[in-house]
Short mmCIF file of C-alpha atoms and ligand atoms in Angstrom, two decimals:
data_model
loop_
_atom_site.label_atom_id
_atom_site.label_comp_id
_atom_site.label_asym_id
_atom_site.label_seq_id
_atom_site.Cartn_x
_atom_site.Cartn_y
_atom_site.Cartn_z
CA UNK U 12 22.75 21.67 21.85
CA UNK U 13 19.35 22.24 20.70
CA UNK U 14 19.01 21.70 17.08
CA UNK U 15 16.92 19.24 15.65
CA UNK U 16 16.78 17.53 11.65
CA UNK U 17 13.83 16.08 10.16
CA UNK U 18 15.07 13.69 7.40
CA UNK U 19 12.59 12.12 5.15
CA UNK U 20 13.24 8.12 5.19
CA UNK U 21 12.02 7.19 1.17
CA UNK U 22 11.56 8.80 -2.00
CA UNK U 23 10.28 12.00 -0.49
CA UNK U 24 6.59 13.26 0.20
CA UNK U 25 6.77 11.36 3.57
CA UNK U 26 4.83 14.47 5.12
CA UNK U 27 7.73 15.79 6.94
CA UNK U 28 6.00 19.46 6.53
CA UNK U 29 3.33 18.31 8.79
CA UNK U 30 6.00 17.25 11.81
CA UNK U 31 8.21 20.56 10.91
CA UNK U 32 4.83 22.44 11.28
CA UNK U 33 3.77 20.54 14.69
CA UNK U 34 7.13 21.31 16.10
CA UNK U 35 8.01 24.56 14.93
CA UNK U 36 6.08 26.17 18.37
CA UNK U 37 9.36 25.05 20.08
CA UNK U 38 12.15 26.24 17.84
CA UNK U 39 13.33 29.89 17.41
CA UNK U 40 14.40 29.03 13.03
CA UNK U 41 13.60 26.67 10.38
CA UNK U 42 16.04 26.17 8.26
CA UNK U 43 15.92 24.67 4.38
CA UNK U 44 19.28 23.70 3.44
CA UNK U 45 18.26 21.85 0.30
CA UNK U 46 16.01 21.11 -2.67
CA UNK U 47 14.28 24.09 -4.25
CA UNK U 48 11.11 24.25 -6.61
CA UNK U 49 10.88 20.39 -6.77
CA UNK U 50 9.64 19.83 -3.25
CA UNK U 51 6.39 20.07 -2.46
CA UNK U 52 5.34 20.55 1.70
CA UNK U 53 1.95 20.26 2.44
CA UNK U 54 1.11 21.21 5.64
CA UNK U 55 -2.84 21.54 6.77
CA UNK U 56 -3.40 24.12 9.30
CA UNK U 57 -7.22 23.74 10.65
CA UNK U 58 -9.35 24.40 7.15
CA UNK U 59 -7.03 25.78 5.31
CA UNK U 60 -4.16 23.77 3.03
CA UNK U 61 -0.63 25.38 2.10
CA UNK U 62 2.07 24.10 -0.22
CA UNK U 63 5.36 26.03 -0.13
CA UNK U 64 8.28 24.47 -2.26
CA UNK U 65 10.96 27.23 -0.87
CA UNK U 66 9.80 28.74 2.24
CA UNK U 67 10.34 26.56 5.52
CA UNK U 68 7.21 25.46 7.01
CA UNK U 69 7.94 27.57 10.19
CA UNK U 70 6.77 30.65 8.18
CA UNK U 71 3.09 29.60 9.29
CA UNK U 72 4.01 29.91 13.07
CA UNK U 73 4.47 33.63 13.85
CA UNK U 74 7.66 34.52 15.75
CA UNK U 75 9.93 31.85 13.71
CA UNK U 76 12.86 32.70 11.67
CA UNK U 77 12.80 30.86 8.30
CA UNK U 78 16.19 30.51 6.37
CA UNK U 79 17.32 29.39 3.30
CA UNK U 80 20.40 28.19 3.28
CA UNK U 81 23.30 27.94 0.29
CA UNK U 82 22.64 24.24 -0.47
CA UNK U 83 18.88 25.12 -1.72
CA UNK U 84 18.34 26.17 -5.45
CA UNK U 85 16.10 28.85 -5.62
CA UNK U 86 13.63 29.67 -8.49
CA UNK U 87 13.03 33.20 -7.87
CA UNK U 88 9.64 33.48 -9.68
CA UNK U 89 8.19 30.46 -8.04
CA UNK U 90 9.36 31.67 -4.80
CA UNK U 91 8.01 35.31 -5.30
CA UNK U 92 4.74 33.38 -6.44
CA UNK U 93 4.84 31.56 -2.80
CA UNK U 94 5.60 34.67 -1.53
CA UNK U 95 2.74 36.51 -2.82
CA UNK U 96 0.06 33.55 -2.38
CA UNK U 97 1.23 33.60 1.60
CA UNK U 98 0.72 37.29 1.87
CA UNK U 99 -2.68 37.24 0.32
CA UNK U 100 -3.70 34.81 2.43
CA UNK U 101 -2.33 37.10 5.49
CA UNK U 102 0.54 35.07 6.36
CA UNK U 103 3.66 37.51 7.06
CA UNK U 104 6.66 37.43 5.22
CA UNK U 105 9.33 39.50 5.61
CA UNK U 106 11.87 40.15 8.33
CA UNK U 107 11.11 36.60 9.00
CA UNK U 108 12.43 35.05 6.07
CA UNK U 109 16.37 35.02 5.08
CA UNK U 110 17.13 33.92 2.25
CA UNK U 111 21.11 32.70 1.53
CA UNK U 112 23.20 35.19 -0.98
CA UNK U 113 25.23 31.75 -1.18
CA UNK U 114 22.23 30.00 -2.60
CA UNK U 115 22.24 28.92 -6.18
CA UNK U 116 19.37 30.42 -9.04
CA UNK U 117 17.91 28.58 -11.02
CA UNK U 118 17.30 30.07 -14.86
CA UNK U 119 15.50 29.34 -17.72
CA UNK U 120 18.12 27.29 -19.35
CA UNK U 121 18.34 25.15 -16.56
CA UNK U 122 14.63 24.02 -17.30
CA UNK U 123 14.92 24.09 -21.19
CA UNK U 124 18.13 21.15 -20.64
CA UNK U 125 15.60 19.29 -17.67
CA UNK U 126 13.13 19.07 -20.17
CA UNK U 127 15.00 18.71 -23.29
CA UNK U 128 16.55 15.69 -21.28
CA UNK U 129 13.14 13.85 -19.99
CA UNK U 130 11.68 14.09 -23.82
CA UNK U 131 14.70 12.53 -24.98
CA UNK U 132 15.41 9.76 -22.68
CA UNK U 133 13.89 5.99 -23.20
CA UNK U 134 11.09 5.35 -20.94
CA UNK U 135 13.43 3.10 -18.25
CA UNK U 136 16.24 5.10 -18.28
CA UNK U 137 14.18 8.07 -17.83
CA UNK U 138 14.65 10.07 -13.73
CA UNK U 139 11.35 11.79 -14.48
CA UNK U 140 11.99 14.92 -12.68
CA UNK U 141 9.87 17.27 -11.90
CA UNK U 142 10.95 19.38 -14.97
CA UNK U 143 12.12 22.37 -12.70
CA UNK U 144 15.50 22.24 -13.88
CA UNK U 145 17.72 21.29 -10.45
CA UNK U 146 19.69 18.46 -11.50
CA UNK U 147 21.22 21.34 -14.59
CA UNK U 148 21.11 24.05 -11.80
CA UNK U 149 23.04 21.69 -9.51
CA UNK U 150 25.47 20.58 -11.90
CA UNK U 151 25.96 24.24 -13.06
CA UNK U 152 26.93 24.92 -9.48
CA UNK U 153 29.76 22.04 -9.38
CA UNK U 154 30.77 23.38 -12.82
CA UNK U 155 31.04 26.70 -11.21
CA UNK U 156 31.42 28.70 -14.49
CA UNK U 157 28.41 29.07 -15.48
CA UNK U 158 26.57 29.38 -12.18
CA UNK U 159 25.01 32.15 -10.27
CA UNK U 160 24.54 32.53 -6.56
CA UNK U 161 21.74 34.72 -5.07
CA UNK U 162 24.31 37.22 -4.35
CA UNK U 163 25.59 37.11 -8.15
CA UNK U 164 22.42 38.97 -8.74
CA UNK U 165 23.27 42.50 -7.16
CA UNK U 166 26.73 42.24 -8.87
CA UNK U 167 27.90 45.41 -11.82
CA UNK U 168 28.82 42.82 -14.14
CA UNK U 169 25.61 40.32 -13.45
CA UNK U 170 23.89 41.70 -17.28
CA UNK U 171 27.24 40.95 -19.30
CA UNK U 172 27.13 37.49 -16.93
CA UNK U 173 23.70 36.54 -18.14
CA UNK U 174 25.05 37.91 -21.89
CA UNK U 175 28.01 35.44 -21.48
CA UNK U 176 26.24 32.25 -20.35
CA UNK U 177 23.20 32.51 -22.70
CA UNK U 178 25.86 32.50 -25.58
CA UNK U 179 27.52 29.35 -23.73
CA UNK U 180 24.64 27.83 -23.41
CA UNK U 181 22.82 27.67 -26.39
CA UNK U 182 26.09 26.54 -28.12
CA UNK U 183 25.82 23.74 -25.62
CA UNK U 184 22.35 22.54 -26.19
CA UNK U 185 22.16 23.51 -29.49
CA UNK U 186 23.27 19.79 -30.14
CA UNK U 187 20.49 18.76 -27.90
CA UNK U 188 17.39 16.90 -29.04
CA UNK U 189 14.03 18.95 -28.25
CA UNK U 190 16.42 21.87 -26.41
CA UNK U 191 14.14 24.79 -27.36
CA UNK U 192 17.37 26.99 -27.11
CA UNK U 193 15.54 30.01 -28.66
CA UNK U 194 13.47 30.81 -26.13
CA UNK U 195 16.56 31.91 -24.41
CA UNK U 196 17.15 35.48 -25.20
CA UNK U 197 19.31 37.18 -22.94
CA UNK U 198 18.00 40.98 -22.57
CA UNK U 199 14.92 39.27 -21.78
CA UNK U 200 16.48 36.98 -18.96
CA UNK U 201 18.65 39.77 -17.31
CA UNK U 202 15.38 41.89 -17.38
CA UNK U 203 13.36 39.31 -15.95
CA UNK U 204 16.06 38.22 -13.17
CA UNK U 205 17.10 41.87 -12.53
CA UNK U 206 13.11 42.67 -11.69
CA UNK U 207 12.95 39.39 -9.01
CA UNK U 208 16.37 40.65 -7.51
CA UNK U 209 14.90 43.72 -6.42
CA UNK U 210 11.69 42.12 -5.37
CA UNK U 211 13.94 39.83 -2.72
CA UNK U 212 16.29 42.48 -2.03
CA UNK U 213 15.14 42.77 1.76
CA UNK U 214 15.55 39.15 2.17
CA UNK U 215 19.32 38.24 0.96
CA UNK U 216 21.56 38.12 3.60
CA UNK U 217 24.90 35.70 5.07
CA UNK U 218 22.91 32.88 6.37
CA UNK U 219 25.56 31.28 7.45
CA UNK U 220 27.02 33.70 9.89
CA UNK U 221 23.01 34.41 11.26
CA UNK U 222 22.97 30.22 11.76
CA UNK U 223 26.19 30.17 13.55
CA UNK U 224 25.48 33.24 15.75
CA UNK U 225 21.91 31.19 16.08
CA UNK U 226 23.50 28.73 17.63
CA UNK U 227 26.36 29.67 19.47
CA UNK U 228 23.53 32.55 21.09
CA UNK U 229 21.47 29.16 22.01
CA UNK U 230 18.84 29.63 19.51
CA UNK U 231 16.90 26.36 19.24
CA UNK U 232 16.89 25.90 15.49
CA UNK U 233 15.10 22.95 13.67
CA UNK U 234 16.47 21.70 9.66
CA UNK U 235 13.88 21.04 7.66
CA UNK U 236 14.92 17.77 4.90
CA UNK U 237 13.11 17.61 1.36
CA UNK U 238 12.60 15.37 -0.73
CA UNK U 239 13.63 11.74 0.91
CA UNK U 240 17.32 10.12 1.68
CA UNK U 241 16.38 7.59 -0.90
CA UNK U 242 16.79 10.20 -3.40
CA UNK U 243 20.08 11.62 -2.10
CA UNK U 244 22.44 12.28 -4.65
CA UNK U 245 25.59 10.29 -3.23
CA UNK U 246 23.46 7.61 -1.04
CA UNK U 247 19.82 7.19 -2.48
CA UNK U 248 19.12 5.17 -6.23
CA UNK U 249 21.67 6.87 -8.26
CA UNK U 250 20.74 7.74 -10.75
CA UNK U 251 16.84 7.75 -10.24
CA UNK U 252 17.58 10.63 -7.45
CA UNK U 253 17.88 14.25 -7.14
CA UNK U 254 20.26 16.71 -7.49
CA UNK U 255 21.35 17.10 -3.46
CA UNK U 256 21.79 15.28 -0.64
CA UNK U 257 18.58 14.70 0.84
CA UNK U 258 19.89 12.50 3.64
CA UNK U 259 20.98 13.32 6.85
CA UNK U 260 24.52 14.00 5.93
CA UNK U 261 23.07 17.02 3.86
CA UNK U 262 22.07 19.18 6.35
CA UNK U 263 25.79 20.29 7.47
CA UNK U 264 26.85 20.88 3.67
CA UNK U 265 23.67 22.76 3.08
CA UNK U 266 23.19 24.84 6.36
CA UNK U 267 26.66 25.97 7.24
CA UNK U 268 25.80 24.44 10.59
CA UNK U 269 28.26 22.29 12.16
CA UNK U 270 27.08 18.45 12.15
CA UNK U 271 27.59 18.52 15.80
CA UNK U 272 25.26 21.01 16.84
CA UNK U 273 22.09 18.75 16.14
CA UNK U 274 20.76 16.85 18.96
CA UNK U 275 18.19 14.69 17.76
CA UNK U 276 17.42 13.60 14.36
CA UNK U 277 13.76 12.69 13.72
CA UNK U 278 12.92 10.19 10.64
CA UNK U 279 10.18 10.72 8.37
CA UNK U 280 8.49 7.83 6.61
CA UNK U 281 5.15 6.89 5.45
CA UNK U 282 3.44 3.42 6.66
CA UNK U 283 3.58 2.53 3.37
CA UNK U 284 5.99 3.99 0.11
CA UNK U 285 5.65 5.93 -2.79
CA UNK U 286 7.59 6.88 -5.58
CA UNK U 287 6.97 9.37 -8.21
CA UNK U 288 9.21 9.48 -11.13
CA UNK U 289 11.06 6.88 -12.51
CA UNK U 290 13.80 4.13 -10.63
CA UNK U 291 13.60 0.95 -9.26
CA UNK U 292 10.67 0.85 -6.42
CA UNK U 293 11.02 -2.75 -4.87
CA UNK U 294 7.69 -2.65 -3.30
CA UNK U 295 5.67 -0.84 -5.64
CA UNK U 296 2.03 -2.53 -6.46
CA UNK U 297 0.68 -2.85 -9.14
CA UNK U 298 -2.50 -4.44 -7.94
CA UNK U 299 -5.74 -2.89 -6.67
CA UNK U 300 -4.09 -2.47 -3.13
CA UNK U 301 -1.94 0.03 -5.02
CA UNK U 302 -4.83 2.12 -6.29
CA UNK U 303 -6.60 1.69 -3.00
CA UNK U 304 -3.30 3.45 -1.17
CA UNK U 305 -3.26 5.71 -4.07
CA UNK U 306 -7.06 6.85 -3.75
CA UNK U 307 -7.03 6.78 0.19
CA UNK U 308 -3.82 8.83 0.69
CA UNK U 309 -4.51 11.49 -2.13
CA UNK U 310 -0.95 10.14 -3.78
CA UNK U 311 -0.57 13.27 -6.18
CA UNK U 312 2.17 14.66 -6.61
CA UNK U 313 2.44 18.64 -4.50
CA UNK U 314 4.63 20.47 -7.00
CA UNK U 315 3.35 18.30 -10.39
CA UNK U 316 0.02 16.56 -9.51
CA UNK U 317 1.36 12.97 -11.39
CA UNK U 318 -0.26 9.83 -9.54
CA UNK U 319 2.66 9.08 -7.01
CA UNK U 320 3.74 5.24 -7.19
CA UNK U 321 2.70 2.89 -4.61
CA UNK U 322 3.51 0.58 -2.62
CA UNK U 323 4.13 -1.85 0.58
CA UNK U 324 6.55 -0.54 3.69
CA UNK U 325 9.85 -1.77 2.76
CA UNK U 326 11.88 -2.21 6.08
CA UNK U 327 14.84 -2.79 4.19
CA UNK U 328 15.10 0.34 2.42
CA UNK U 329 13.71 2.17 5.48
CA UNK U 330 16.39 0.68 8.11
CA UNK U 331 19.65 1.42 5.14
CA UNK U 332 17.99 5.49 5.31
CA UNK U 333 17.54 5.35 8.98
CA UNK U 334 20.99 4.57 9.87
CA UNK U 335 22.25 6.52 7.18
CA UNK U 336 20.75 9.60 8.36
CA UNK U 337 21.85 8.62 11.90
CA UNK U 338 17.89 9.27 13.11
CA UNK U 339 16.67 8.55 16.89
CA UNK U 340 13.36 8.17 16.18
CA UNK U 341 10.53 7.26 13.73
CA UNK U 342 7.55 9.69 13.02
CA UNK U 343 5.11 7.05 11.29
CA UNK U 344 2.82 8.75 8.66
CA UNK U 345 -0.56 8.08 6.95
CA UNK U 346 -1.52 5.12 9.00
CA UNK U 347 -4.89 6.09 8.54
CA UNK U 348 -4.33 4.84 4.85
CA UNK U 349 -4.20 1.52 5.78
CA UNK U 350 -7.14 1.11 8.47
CA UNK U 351 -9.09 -1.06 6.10
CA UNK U 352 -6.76 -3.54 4.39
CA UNK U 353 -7.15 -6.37 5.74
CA UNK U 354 -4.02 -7.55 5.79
CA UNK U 355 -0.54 -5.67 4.97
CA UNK U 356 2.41 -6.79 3.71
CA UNK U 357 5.97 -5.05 4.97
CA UNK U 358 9.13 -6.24 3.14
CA UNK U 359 11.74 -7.38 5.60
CA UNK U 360 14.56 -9.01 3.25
CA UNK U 361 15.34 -9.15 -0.63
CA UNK U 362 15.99 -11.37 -2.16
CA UNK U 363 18.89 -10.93 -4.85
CA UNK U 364 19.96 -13.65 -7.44
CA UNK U 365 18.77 -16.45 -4.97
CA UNK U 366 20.31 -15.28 -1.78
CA UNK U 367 18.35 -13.19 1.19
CA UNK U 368 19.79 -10.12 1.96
CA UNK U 369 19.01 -6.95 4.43
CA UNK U 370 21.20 -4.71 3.18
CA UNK U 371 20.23 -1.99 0.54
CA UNK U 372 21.78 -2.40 -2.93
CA UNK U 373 24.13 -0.01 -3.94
CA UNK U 374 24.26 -0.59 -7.72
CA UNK U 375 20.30 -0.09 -9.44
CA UNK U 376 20.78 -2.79 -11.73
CA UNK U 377 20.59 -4.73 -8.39
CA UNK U 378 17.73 -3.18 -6.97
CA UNK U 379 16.02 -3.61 -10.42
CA UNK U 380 16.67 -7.61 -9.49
CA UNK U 381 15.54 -8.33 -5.91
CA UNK U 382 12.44 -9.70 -5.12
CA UNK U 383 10.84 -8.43 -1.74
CA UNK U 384 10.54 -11.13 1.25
CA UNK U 385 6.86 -9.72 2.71
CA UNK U 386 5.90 -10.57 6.35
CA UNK U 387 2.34 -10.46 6.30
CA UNK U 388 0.88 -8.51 9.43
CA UNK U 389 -3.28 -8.87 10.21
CA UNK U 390 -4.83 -5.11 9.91
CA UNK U 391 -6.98 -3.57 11.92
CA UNK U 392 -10.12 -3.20 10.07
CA UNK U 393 -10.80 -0.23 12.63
CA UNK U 394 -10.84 4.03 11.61
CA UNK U 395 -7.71 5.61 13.21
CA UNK U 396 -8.26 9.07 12.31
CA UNK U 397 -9.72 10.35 15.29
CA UNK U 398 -7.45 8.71 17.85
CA UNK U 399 -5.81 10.83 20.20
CA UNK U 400 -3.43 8.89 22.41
CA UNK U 401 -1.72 5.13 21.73
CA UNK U 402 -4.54 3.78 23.80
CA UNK U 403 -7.31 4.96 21.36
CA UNK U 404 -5.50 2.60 18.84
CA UNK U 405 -6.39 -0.60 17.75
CA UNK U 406 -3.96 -3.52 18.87
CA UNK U 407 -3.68 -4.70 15.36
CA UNK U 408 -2.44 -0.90 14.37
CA UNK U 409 0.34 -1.04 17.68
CA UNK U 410 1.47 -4.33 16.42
CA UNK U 411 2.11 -2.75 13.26
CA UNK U 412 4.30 0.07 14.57
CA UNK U 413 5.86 -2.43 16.96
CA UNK U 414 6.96 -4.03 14.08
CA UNK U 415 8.41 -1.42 12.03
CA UNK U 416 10.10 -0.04 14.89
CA UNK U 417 11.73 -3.31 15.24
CA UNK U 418 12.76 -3.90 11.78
CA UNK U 419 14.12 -0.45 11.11
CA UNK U 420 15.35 -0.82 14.74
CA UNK U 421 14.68 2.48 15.88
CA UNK U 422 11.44 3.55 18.14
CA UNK U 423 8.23 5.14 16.55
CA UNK U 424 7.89 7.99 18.49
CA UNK U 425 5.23 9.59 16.31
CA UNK U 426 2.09 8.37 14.49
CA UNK U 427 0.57 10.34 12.41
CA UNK U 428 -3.46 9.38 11.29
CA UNK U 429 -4.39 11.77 9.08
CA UNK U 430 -3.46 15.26 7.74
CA UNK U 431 -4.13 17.78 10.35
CA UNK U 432 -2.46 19.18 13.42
CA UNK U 433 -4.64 17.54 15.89
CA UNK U 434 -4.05 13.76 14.43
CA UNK U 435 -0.87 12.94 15.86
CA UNK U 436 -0.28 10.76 18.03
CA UNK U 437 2.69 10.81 20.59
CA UNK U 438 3.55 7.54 21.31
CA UNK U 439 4.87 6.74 24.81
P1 IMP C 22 14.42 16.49 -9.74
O1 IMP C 22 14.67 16.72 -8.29
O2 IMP C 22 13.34 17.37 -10.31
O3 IMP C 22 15.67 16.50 -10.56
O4 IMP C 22 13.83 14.99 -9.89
C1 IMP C 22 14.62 13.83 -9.63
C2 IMP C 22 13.78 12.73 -9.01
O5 IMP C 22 13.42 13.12 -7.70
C3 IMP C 22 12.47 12.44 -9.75
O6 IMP C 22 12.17 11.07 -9.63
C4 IMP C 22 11.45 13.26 -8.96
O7 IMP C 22 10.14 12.74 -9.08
C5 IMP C 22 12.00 13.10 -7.56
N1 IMP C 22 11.64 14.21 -6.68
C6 IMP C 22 12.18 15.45 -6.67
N2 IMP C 22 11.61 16.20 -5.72
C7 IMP C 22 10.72 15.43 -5.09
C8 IMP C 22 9.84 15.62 -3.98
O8 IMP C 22 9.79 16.68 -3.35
N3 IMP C 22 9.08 14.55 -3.63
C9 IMP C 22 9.15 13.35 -4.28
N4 IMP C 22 9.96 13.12 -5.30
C10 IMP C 22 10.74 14.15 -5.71
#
């Protein structure tokens, strides 16, 4: 069956657009089946740079079908914004894109409670979202009264809806510290929402039933992960996570798609991590290696431009994500980042209370309290980002892939040295 996942392995921005964007010539759809506004792809395309938060990276290929499935929150101004900066740039959109009537909306309120939330919280406690107001949009979904589903939109009663929730809500965060309830006016928001219906009126369909008649016809249809499975709501660093689940398991819930039809599962992660927001980050530097990875790799954030956390490869946390998101193979990102170090350090065990584990805390107090084991591994002192093949790599940089692939214990099948199309690197 030919549908392939690609699953980001950390806290997201592994630079899984790039590999959806480099495979996308061989699929029929992209699919998003999760996330919204908060992710951030980047993908590089010869000179030109595009960051889409909604759209599935396949919209850059011409002749792919790019869904968004019911497990994605949409924000429909952002996403008529990315609509818009596409065209202009003469990018299609339109019969191309499907966009789920079983997909959740995000609304104003939902941001005024994200934000009323991150001003209010103590500094360590605090997720640090992106401020785009998922985790209240998700939330608002599993409450389902208040909710509203792309389809919800073109309903008769959707303006006496909108009338009914505003009330509800800003008796709800009228309690809240910093909840700038009266912004929320409700004429205004059925207005607003009423004029971005109309505007994706062509694109709102059944996803679900054009996915399964995708795949039952054969279609070869690729899922498209954001964010990272270390930020999946059931599995990742609850509660430093996001409001879906951004592992593997995530892409059945949010697609529609039968877990079975998926043949290969590629893995996402970066040669080293990074973490923006708050949580524990086991790895994280705080040293001038860390501002070195930081500088190198551009670490700024896509969809809010804060200096990303960073941070040595942490094998443990990378082989608990890999096996949770049942992935075949690695796709090994940013190695060009560390061409110059002259040595790295890769965490292969925690330590936790005095005794060495390998597996991945459940419980963040935990996390909080292991102490990395490192391996140190000689680097390569050698510029990757022109190599072609595995042969035009230095031996210290294939000892270093060798070795993740061992400790994660599943084969690097991609490395990727730099940001465009043309530096990757199958490996053999
Ligand atoms: P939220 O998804 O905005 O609720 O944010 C929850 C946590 O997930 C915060 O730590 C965010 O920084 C992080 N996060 C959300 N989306 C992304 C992403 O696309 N890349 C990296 N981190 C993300």
């Amino acid at each position: 069956m030919p549908a392939t996942c690609v699953i980001g392995l950390q806290w997201g921005d592994e630079a899984k657009g790039k590999i959806v964007d480099l495979l996308t010539a061989q699929f029929d759809v992209v699919v998003r089946y999760q996330g919204g506004a908060n992710a951030g792809h980047t993908v590089v395309v010869g000179d030109q740079t595009y960051k889409l938060h909604h759209v599935p990276s396949g919209i850059l290929n011409p002749g792919v079908m790019n869904v968004v499935g019911p497990g994605v929150v949409v924000n429909p101004a952002t996403l008529l914004k990315e609509i818009q900066s596409l065209l202009d740039r003469q990018i299609p959109v339109g019969g191309n894109m499907l966009l789920s009537d079983r997909a959740h909306v995000g609304f104003p309120w939902h941001i005024v409670e994200d934000q009323a939330r991150n001003e209010s919280t103590a500094d360590g406690e605090n997720i640090g979202t992106t401020l785009r107001g998922i985790g209240p949009c998700y939330r608002d979904k599993v409450g389902r009264s208040h909710a509203f589903r792309l389809g919800d939109l073109y309903r008769p009663d959707f303006r006496e809806k909108v009338q009914r929730v505003v009330e509800a809500k800003k008796t709800l965060l009228s309690g809240w510290k910093n909840a700038r309830v009266d912004s929320l006016d409700a004429a205004e928001i059925h207005a607003e929402y009423h004029g971005y219906a109309e505007r994706l009126r062509p694109f709102v369909g059944d996803s679900t039933a054009y996915l399964l008649d995708a795949v039952e016809a054969g279609k070869r249809v690729l899922f498209e992960g954001a964010q990272g499975s270390l930020l999946d709501v059931d599995h990742g660093t609850y509660p430093f996570v996001t409001g879906s689940n951004s592992s593997g398991g995530g892409v059945s819930a949010g697609s529609g798609v039968p877990g079975r039809c998926s043949n290969q599962v590629i893995g996402v992660a970066k040669a080293y991590t990074t973490r923006v927001g708050g949580g524990p980050f086991p790895t994280e530097l705080h040293d001038e290696t860390g501002v070195r990875i930081r500088e190198l790799g551009r670490e700024y954030g896509t969809t809010t431009g804060r200096p990303r956390r960073c941070g040595g490869f942490d094998a443990v946390a990378v082989r608990y994500t890999a096996r949770l998101s049942g992935i075949d193979v690695i796709s090994l990102m940013m190695m060009d980042v560390l061409s110059h170090l002259p040595e790295i350090k890769v965490c292969v065990a925690y330590d936790l209370d005095g005794q060495r584990i390998r597996h991945f805390p459940s419980h963040v107090d935990d996390l909080r309290r292991v102490k990395p084991i490192y391996e140190t591994i000689p680097g390569w002192n050698q510029d990757v980002s022109g190599a072609k093949t595995a042969a035009d790599l230095p031996s210290g940089a294939k000892a270093y892939l060798a070795r993740i692939a061992e400790l994660v214990g599943r084969p690097v099948a991609i490395a990727s040295v730099g940001p465009g199309r043309a530096q990757t690197i199958m490996m053999e």
